[in-house]
Short mmCIF file of C-alpha atoms in Angstrom, two decimals:
data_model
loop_
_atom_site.label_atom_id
_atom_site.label_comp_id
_atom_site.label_asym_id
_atom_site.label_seq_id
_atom_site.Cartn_x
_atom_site.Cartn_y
_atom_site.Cartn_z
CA UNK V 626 -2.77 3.84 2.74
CA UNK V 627 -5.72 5.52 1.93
CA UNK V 628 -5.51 6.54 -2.24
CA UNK V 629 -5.21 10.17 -2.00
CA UNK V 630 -2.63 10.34 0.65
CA UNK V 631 0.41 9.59 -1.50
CA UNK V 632 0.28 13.05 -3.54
CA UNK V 633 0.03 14.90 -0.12
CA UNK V 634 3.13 13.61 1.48
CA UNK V 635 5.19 16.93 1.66
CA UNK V 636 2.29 18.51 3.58
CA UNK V 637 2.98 17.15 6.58
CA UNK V 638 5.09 18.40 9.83
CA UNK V 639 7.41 15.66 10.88
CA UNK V 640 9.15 14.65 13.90
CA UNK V 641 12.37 12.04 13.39
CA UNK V 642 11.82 9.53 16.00
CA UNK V 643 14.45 7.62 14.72
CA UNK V 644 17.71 7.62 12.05
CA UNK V 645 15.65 5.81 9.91
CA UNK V 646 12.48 5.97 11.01
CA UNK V 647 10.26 9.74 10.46
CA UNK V 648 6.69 9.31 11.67
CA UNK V 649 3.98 11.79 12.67
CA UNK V 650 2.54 11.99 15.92
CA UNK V 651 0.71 15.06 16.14
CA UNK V 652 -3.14 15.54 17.55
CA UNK V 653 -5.27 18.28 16.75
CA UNK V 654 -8.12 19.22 19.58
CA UNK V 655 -10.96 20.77 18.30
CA UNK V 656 -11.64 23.71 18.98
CA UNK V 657 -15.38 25.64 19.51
CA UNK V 658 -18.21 23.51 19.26
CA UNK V 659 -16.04 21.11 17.28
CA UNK V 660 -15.17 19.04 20.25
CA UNK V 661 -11.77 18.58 21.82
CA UNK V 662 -10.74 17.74 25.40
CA UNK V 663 -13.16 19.11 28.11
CA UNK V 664 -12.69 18.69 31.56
CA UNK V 665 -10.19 15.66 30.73
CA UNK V 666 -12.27 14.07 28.43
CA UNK V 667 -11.18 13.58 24.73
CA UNK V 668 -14.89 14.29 22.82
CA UNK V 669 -13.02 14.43 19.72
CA UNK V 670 -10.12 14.64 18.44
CA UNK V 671 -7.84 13.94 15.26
CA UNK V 672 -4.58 12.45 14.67
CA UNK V 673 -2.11 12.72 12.34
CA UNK V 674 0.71 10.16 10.12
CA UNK V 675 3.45 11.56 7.70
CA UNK V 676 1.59 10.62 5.13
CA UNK V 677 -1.61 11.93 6.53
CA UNK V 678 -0.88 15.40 7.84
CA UNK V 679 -3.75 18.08 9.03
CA UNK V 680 -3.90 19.87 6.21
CA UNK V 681 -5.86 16.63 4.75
CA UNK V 682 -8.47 16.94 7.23
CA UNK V 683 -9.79 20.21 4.77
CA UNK V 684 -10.83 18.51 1.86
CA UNK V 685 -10.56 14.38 2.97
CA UNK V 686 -12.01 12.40 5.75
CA UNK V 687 -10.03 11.56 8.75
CA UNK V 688 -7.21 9.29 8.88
CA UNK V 689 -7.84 8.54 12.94
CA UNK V 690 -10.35 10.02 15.54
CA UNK V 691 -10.00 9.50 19.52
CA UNK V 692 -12.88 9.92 21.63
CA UNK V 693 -13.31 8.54 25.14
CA UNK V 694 -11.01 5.82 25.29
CA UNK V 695 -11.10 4.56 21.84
CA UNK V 696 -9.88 5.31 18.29
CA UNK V 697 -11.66 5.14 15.58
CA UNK V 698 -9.65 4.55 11.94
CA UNK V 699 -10.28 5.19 8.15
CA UNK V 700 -10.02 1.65 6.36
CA UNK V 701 -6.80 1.70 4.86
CA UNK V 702 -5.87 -0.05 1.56
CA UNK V 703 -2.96 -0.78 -0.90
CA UNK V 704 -2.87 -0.65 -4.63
CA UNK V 705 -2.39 -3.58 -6.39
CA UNK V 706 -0.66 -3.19 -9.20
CA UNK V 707 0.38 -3.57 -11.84
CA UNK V 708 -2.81 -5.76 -12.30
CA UNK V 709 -5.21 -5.91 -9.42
CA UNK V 710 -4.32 -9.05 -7.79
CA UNK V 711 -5.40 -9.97 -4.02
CA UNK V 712 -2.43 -11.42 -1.94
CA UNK V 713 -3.92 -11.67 1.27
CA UNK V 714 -0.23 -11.80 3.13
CA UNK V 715 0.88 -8.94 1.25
CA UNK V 716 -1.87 -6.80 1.10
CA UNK V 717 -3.49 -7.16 4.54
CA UNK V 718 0.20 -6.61 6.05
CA UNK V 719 0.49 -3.46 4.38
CA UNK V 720 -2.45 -2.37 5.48
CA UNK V 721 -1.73 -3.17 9.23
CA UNK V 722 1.80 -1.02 8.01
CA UNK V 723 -0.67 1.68 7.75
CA UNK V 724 -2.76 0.97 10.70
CA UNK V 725 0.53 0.68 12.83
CA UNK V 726 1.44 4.20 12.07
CA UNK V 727 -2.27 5.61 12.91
CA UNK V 728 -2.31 3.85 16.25
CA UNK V 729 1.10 4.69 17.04
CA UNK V 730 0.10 8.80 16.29
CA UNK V 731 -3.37 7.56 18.68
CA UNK V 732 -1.22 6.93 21.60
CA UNK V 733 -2.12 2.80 20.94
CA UNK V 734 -0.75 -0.12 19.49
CA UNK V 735 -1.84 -3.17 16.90
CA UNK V 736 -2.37 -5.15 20.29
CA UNK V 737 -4.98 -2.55 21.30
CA UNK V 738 -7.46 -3.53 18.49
CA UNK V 739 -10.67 -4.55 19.34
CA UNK V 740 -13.09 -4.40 16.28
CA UNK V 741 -12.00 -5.14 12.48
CA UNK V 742 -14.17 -4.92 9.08
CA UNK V 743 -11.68 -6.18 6.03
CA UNK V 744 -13.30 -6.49 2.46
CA UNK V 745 -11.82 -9.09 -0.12
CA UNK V 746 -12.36 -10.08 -3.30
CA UNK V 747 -14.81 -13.31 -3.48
CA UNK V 748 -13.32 -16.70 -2.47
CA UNK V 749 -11.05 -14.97 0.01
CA UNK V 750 -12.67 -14.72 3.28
CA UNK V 751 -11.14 -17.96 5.08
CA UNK V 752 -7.70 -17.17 3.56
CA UNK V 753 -7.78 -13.64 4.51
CA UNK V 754 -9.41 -14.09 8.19
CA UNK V 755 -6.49 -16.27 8.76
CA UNK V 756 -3.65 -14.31 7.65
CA UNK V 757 -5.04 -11.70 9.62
CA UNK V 758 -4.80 -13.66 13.00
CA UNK V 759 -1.40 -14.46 12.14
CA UNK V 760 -0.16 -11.08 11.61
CA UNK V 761 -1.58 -10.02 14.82
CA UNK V 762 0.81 -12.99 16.76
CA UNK V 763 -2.63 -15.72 16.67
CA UNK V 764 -5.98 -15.40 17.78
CA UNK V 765 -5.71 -15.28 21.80
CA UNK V 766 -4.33 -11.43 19.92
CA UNK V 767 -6.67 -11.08 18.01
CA UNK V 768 -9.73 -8.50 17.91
CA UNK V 769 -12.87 -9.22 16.85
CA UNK V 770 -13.17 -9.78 12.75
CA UNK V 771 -15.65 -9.28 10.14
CA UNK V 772 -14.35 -10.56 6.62
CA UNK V 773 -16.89 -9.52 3.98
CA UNK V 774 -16.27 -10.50 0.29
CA UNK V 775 -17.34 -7.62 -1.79
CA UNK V 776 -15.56 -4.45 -3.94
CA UNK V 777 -13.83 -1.69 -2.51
CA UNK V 778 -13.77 1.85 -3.39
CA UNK V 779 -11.96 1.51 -6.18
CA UNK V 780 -11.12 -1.54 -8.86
CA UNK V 781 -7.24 -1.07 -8.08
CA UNK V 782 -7.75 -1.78 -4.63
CA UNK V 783 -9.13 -5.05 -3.51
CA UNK V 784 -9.35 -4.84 0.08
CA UNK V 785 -9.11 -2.47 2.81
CA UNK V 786 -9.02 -3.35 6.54
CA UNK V 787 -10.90 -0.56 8.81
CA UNK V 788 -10.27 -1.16 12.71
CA UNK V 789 -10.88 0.59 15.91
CA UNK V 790 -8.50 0.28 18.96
CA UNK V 791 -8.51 1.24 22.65
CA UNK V 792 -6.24 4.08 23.71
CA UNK V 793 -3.98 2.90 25.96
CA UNK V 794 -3.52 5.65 28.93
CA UNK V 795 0.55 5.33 29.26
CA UNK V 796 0.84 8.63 30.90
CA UNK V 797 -0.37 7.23 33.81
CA UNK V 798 1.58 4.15 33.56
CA UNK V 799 -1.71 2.37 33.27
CA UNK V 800 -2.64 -0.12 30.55
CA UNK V 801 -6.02 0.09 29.11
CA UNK V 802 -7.37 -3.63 29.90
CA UNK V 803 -8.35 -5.70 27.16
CA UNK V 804 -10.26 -8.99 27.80
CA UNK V 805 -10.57 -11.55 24.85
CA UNK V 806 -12.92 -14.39 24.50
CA UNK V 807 -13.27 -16.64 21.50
CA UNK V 808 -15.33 -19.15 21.33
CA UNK V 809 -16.46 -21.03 18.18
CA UNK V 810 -17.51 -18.51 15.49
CA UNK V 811 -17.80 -15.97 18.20
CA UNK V 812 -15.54 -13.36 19.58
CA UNK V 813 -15.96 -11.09 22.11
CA UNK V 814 -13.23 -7.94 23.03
CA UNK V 815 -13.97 -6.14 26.81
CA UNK V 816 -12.36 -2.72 27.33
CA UNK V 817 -13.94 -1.58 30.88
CA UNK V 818 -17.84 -1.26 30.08
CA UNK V 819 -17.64 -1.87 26.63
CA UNK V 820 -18.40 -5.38 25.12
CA UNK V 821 -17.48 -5.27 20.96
CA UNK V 822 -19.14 -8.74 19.80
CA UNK V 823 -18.89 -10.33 16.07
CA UNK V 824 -20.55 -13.72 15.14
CA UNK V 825 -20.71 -15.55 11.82
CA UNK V 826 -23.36 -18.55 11.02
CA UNK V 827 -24.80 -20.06 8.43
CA UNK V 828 -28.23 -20.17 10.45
CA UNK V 829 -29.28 -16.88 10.51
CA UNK V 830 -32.49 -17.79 12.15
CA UNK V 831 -30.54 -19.83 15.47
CA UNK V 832 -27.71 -17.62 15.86
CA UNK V 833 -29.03 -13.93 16.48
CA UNK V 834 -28.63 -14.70 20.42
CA UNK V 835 -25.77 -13.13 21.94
CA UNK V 836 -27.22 -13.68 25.72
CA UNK V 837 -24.43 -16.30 26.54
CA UNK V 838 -21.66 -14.58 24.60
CA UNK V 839 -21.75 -11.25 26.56
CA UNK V 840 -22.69 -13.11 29.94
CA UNK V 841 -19.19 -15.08 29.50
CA UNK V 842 -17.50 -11.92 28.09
CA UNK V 843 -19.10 -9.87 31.98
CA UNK V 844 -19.33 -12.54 34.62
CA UNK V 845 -23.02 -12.42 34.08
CA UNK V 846 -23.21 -8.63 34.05
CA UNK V 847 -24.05 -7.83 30.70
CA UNK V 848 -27.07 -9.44 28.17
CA UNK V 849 -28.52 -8.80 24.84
CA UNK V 850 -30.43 -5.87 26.24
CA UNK V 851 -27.28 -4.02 27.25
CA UNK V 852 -26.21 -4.32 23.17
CA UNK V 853 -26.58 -0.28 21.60
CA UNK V 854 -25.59 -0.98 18.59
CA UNK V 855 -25.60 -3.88 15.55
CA UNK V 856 -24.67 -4.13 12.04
CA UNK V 857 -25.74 -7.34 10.73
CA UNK V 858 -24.32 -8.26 7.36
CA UNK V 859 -26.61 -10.65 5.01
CA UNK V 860 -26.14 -12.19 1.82
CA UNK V 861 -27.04 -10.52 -1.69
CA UNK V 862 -30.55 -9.79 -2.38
CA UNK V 863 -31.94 -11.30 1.11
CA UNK V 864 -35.27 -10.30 0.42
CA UNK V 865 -37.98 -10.87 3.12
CA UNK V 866 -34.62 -12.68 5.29
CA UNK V 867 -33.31 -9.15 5.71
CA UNK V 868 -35.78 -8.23 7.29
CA UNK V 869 -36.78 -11.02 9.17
CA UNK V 870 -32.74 -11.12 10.98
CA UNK V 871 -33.55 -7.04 11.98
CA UNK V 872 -36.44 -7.87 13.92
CA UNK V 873 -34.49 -10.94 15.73
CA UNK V 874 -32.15 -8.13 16.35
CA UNK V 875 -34.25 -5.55 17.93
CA UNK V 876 -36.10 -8.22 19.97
CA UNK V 877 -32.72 -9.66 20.98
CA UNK V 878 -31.51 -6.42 21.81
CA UNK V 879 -34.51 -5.67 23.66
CA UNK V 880 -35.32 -8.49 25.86
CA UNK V 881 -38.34 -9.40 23.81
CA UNK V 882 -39.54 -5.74 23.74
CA UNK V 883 -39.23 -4.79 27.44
CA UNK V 884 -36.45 -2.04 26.70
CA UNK V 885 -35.40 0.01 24.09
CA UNK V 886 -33.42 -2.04 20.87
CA UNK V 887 -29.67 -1.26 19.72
CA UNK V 888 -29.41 1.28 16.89
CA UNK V 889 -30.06 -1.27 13.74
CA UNK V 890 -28.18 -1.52 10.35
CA UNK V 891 -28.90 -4.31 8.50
CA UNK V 892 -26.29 -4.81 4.78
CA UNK V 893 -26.75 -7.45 1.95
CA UNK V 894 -23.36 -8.40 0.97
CA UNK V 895 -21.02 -11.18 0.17
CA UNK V 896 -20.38 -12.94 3.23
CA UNK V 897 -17.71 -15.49 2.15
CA UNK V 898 -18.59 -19.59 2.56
CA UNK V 899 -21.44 -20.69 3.74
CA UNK V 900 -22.23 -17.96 5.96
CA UNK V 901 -25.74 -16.47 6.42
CA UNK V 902 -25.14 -13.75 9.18
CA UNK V 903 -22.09 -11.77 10.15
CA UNK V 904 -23.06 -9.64 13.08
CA UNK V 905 -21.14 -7.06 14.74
CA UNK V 906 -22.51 -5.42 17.75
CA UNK V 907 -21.31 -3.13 20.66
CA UNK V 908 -22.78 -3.27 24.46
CA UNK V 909 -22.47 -1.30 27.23
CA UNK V 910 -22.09 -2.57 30.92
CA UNK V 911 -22.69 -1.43 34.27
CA UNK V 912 -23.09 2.48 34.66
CA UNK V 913 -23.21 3.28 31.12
CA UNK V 914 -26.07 0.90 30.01
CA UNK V 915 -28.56 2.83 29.56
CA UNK V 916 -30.13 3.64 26.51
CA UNK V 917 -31.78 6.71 25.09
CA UNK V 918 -33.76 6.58 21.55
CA UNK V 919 -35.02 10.01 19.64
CA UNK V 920 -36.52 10.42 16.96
CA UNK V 921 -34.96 13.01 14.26
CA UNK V 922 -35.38 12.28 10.29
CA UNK V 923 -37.27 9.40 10.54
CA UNK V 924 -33.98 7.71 11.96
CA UNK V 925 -33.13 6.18 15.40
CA UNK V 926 -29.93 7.47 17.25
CA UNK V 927 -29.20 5.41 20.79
CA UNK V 928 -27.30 7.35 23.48
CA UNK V 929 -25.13 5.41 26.06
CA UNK V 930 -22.04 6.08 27.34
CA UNK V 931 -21.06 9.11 25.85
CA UNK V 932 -21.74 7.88 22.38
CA UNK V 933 -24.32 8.42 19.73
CA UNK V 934 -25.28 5.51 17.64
CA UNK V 935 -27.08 6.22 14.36
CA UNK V 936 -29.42 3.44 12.70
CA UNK V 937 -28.25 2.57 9.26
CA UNK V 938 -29.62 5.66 6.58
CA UNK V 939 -30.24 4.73 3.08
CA UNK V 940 -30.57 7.45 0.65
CA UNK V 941 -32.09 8.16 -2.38
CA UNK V 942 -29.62 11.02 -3.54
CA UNK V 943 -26.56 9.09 -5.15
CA UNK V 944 -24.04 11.94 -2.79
CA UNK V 945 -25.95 10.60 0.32
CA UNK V 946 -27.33 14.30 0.74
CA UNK V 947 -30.73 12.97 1.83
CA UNK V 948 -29.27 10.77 4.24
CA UNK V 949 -26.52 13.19 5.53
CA UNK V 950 -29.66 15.23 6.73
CA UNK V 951 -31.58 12.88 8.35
CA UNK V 952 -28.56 11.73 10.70
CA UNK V 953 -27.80 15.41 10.86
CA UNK V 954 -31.50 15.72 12.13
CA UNK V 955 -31.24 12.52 14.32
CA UNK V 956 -27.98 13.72 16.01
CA UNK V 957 -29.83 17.24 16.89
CA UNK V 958 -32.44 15.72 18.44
CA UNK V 959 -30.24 13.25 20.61
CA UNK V 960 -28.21 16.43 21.60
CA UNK V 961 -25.21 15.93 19.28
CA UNK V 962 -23.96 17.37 15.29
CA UNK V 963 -22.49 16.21 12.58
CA UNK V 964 -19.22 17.69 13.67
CA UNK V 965 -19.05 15.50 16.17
CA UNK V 966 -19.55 12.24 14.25
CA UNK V 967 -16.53 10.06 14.27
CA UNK V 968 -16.66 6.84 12.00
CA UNK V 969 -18.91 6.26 9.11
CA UNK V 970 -19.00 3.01 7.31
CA UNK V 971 -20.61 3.74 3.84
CA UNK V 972 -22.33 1.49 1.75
CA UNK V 973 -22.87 2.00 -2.27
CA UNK V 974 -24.48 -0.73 -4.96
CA UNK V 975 -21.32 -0.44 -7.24
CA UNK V 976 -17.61 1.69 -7.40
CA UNK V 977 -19.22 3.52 -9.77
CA UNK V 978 -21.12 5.04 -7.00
CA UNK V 979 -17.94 6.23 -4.97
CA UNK V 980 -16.89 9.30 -6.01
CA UNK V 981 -20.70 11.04 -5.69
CA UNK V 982 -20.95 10.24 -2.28
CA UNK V 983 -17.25 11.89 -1.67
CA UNK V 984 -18.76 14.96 -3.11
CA UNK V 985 -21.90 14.85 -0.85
CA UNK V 986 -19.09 14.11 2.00
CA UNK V 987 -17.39 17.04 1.55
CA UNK V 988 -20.15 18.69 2.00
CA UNK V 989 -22.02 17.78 4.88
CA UNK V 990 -18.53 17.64 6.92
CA UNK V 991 -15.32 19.46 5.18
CA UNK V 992 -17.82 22.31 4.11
CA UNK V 993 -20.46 22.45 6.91
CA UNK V 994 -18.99 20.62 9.68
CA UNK V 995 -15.45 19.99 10.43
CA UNK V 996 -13.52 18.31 11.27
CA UNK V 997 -14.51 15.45 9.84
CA UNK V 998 -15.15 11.73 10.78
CA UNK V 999 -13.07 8.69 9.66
CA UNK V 1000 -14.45 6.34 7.27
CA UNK V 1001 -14.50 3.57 4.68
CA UNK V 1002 -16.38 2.72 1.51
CA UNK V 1003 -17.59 -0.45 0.47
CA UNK V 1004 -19.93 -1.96 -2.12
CA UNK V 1005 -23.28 -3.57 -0.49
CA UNK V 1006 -26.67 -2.59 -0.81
CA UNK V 1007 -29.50 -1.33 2.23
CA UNK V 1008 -32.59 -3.37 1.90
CA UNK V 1009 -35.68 -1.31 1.24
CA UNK V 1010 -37.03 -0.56 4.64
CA UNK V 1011 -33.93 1.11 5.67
CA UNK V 1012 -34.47 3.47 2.93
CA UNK V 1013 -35.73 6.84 3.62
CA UNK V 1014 -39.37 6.96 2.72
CA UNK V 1015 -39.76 3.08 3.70
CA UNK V 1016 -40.14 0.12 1.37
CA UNK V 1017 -42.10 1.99 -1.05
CA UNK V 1018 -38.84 2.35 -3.34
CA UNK V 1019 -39.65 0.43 -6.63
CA UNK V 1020 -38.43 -3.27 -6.87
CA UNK V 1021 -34.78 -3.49 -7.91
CA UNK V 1022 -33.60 -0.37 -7.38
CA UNK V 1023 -31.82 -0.23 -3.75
CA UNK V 1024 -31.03 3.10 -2.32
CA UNK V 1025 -27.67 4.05 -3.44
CA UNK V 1026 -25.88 4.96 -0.25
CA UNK V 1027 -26.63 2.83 2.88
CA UNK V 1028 -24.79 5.10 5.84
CA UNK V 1029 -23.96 3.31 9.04
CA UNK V 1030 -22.14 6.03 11.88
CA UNK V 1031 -21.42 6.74 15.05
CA UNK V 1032 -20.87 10.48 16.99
CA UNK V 1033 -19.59 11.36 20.50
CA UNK V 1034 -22.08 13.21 22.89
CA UNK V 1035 -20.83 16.39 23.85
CA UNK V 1036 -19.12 16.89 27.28
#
């Protein structure tokens, strides 16, 4: 559970499903230019738990947002008290509690994941990655997994677990179809033209190639140039490596340079192990391949299949204002707004840094743009060419908020 909802309970509007079971299933369409359902299509829209009602969505983030097929989730986490100890049975179970009741309310289930980011306290990647398969009933279940070892939002929480899922269309009596390929350190999740990919290596230099992972995963239909977006997670204080696994990534994602790269976010973090690289991308197949890039801030946004994919923003403010207006200026010029941004995964150099950025949060979306986006907080740090203003930024001082999101075109 997310660490404000607790206090809020008696908000919420609840329907008794069962004696002894109460849960919330309630959407909210947007209404305006805030989104909603248009022509059939969800563009955006919010749903609801009993310990998440709407009133949350005023002053919070998100707990879930659907758009077109997919859901994306706020990383939920459990306190550990009364000291902070990491269990990795118990506390990654009670976060899939949580994340149970969010895709239930999302019209999907725990077997409908396709893309998880859990953060653990040092030494317990392995341990963690594994209970997590097991939970889910083993790994041909399984979505695809990044583990990072780093802080959370907070020191009484040592791990969250933020996942997105396909919506399963049971109206129709129709399941969503969900193809799943692991092989070796790589996974890859189909949902009809949508390829989610991770991959973890401890040769960053060999292993940004995805080529044979998404041909497997499409019966030859998809490559690297069909990728849109990548976050690729490095170890601390990378340096001139950081930089060197981007530019494998755009030419990967590019054939070489013959078409336009994914949207980019590179994060040095602990990676657990021995690992070098942790990348998780998304590609699109077919139809919905194709790829627009604008320019708006001095940031990249990608448009494919009814999706805009922001390059990783690292601002200087410590509330992320500077870098809430350059994907606000991105998104304009790639025809979408901030109010239709669904998942952010932000990125401060310590806890301490937390609670600024949920002011500059509220702001550019409770204030200025609802409703607002899911998202989850973690501590890593942008290397200096994804700050805004370029590597000029003085030696040992990374930008304080590294912002990585994602926002549904319009209809």
């Amino acid at each position: 559970m997310v660490r404000w909802a607790a206090p809020l309970l008696l908000l919420g509007v609840c329907v008794a499903l069962q004696v002894h079971t109460v849960r919330c299933s309630l959407s909210q369409e947007l209404e305006g230019q805030g989104g909603g359902v248009f022509g059939g299509v969800v563009v955006k829209r919010l749903v609801h738990t009993t310990w998440w009602p709407p009133a949350n969505d005023k002053f919070e983030e998100a707990v879930g947002v659907e758009s077109r097929g997919f859901l994306f989730m706020t990383g939920m986490m459990e306190p550990q008290t009364p000291v902070p100890t990491f269990n990795a049975t118990r506390d990654l179970g009670l976060e899939l509690d949580d994340i149970r009741d969010i895709v239930a309310a999302g019209n999907s289930s725990l077997e409908d994941l396709v893309d998880c980011v859990i953060n653990v306290p040092v030494g317990a990647a392995t341990e963690a990655q594994a209970d997590f398969v097991h939970a889910l009933g083993g790994v041909t279940k399984a979505p695809g997994i990044t583990v990072l070892e780093t802080q959370g939002e907070d020191p009484s929480f040592n791990s969250s677990t933020t996942c997105f899922s396909a919506v399963v269309d049971r109206g129709s009596g129709s399941a969503t179809a969900i193809s799943r390929r692991h092989t070796g350190d790589v996974t890859t999740i189909t949902v009809g033209d949508t390829v989610w990919v991770t991959l973890t290596s401890d040769d960053a230099g060999r292993a940004v190639n995805l080529d044979a992972a998404l041909r497997a995963a499409t019966s030859g239909a998809a490559t690297s140039r069909d990728l849109v977006d990548c976050t690729a997670f490095v170890p601390r204080d990378s340096g001139a490596a950081a930089a060197t696994v981007r530019a494998a990534v755009a030419k990967m994602s590019s054939g070489g340079g013959a078409a336009t790269p994914a949207a980019i976010t590179v994060v040095e973090t602990g990676l657990g192990g021995s690992a070098k690289l942790k990348l998780r991308c998304t590609a699109l197949v077919g139809a919905a391949k194709s790829k627009v890039v604008t320019h708006g801030g001095g940031v990249r946004t990608v448009v494919a299949g009814g999706f805009a994919y922001v390059d990783g923003v690292a601002g200087a403010s410590p509330n992320g204002t500077d870098a809430f207006s350059a994907i606000k200026a991105s998104l304009a010029a790639a025809g979408s707004r901030m109010n239709l941004v669904l998942n952010c995964l932000f990125f401060v150099t310590s806890e301490a840094g937390v609670d600024p950025l949920f002011g500059g949060f509220d702001v550019a979306f409770n204030k200025e743009a609802p409703p607002p986006p899911s998202r989850t907080e973690f501590v890593g740090a942008s290397p200096s060419f994804q700050c805004l203003g370029g590597a000029g930024r003085p030696a040992g001082r990374p930008c304080p908020v590294l912002a990585k999101c994602v926002a549904a075109m319009p209809a």
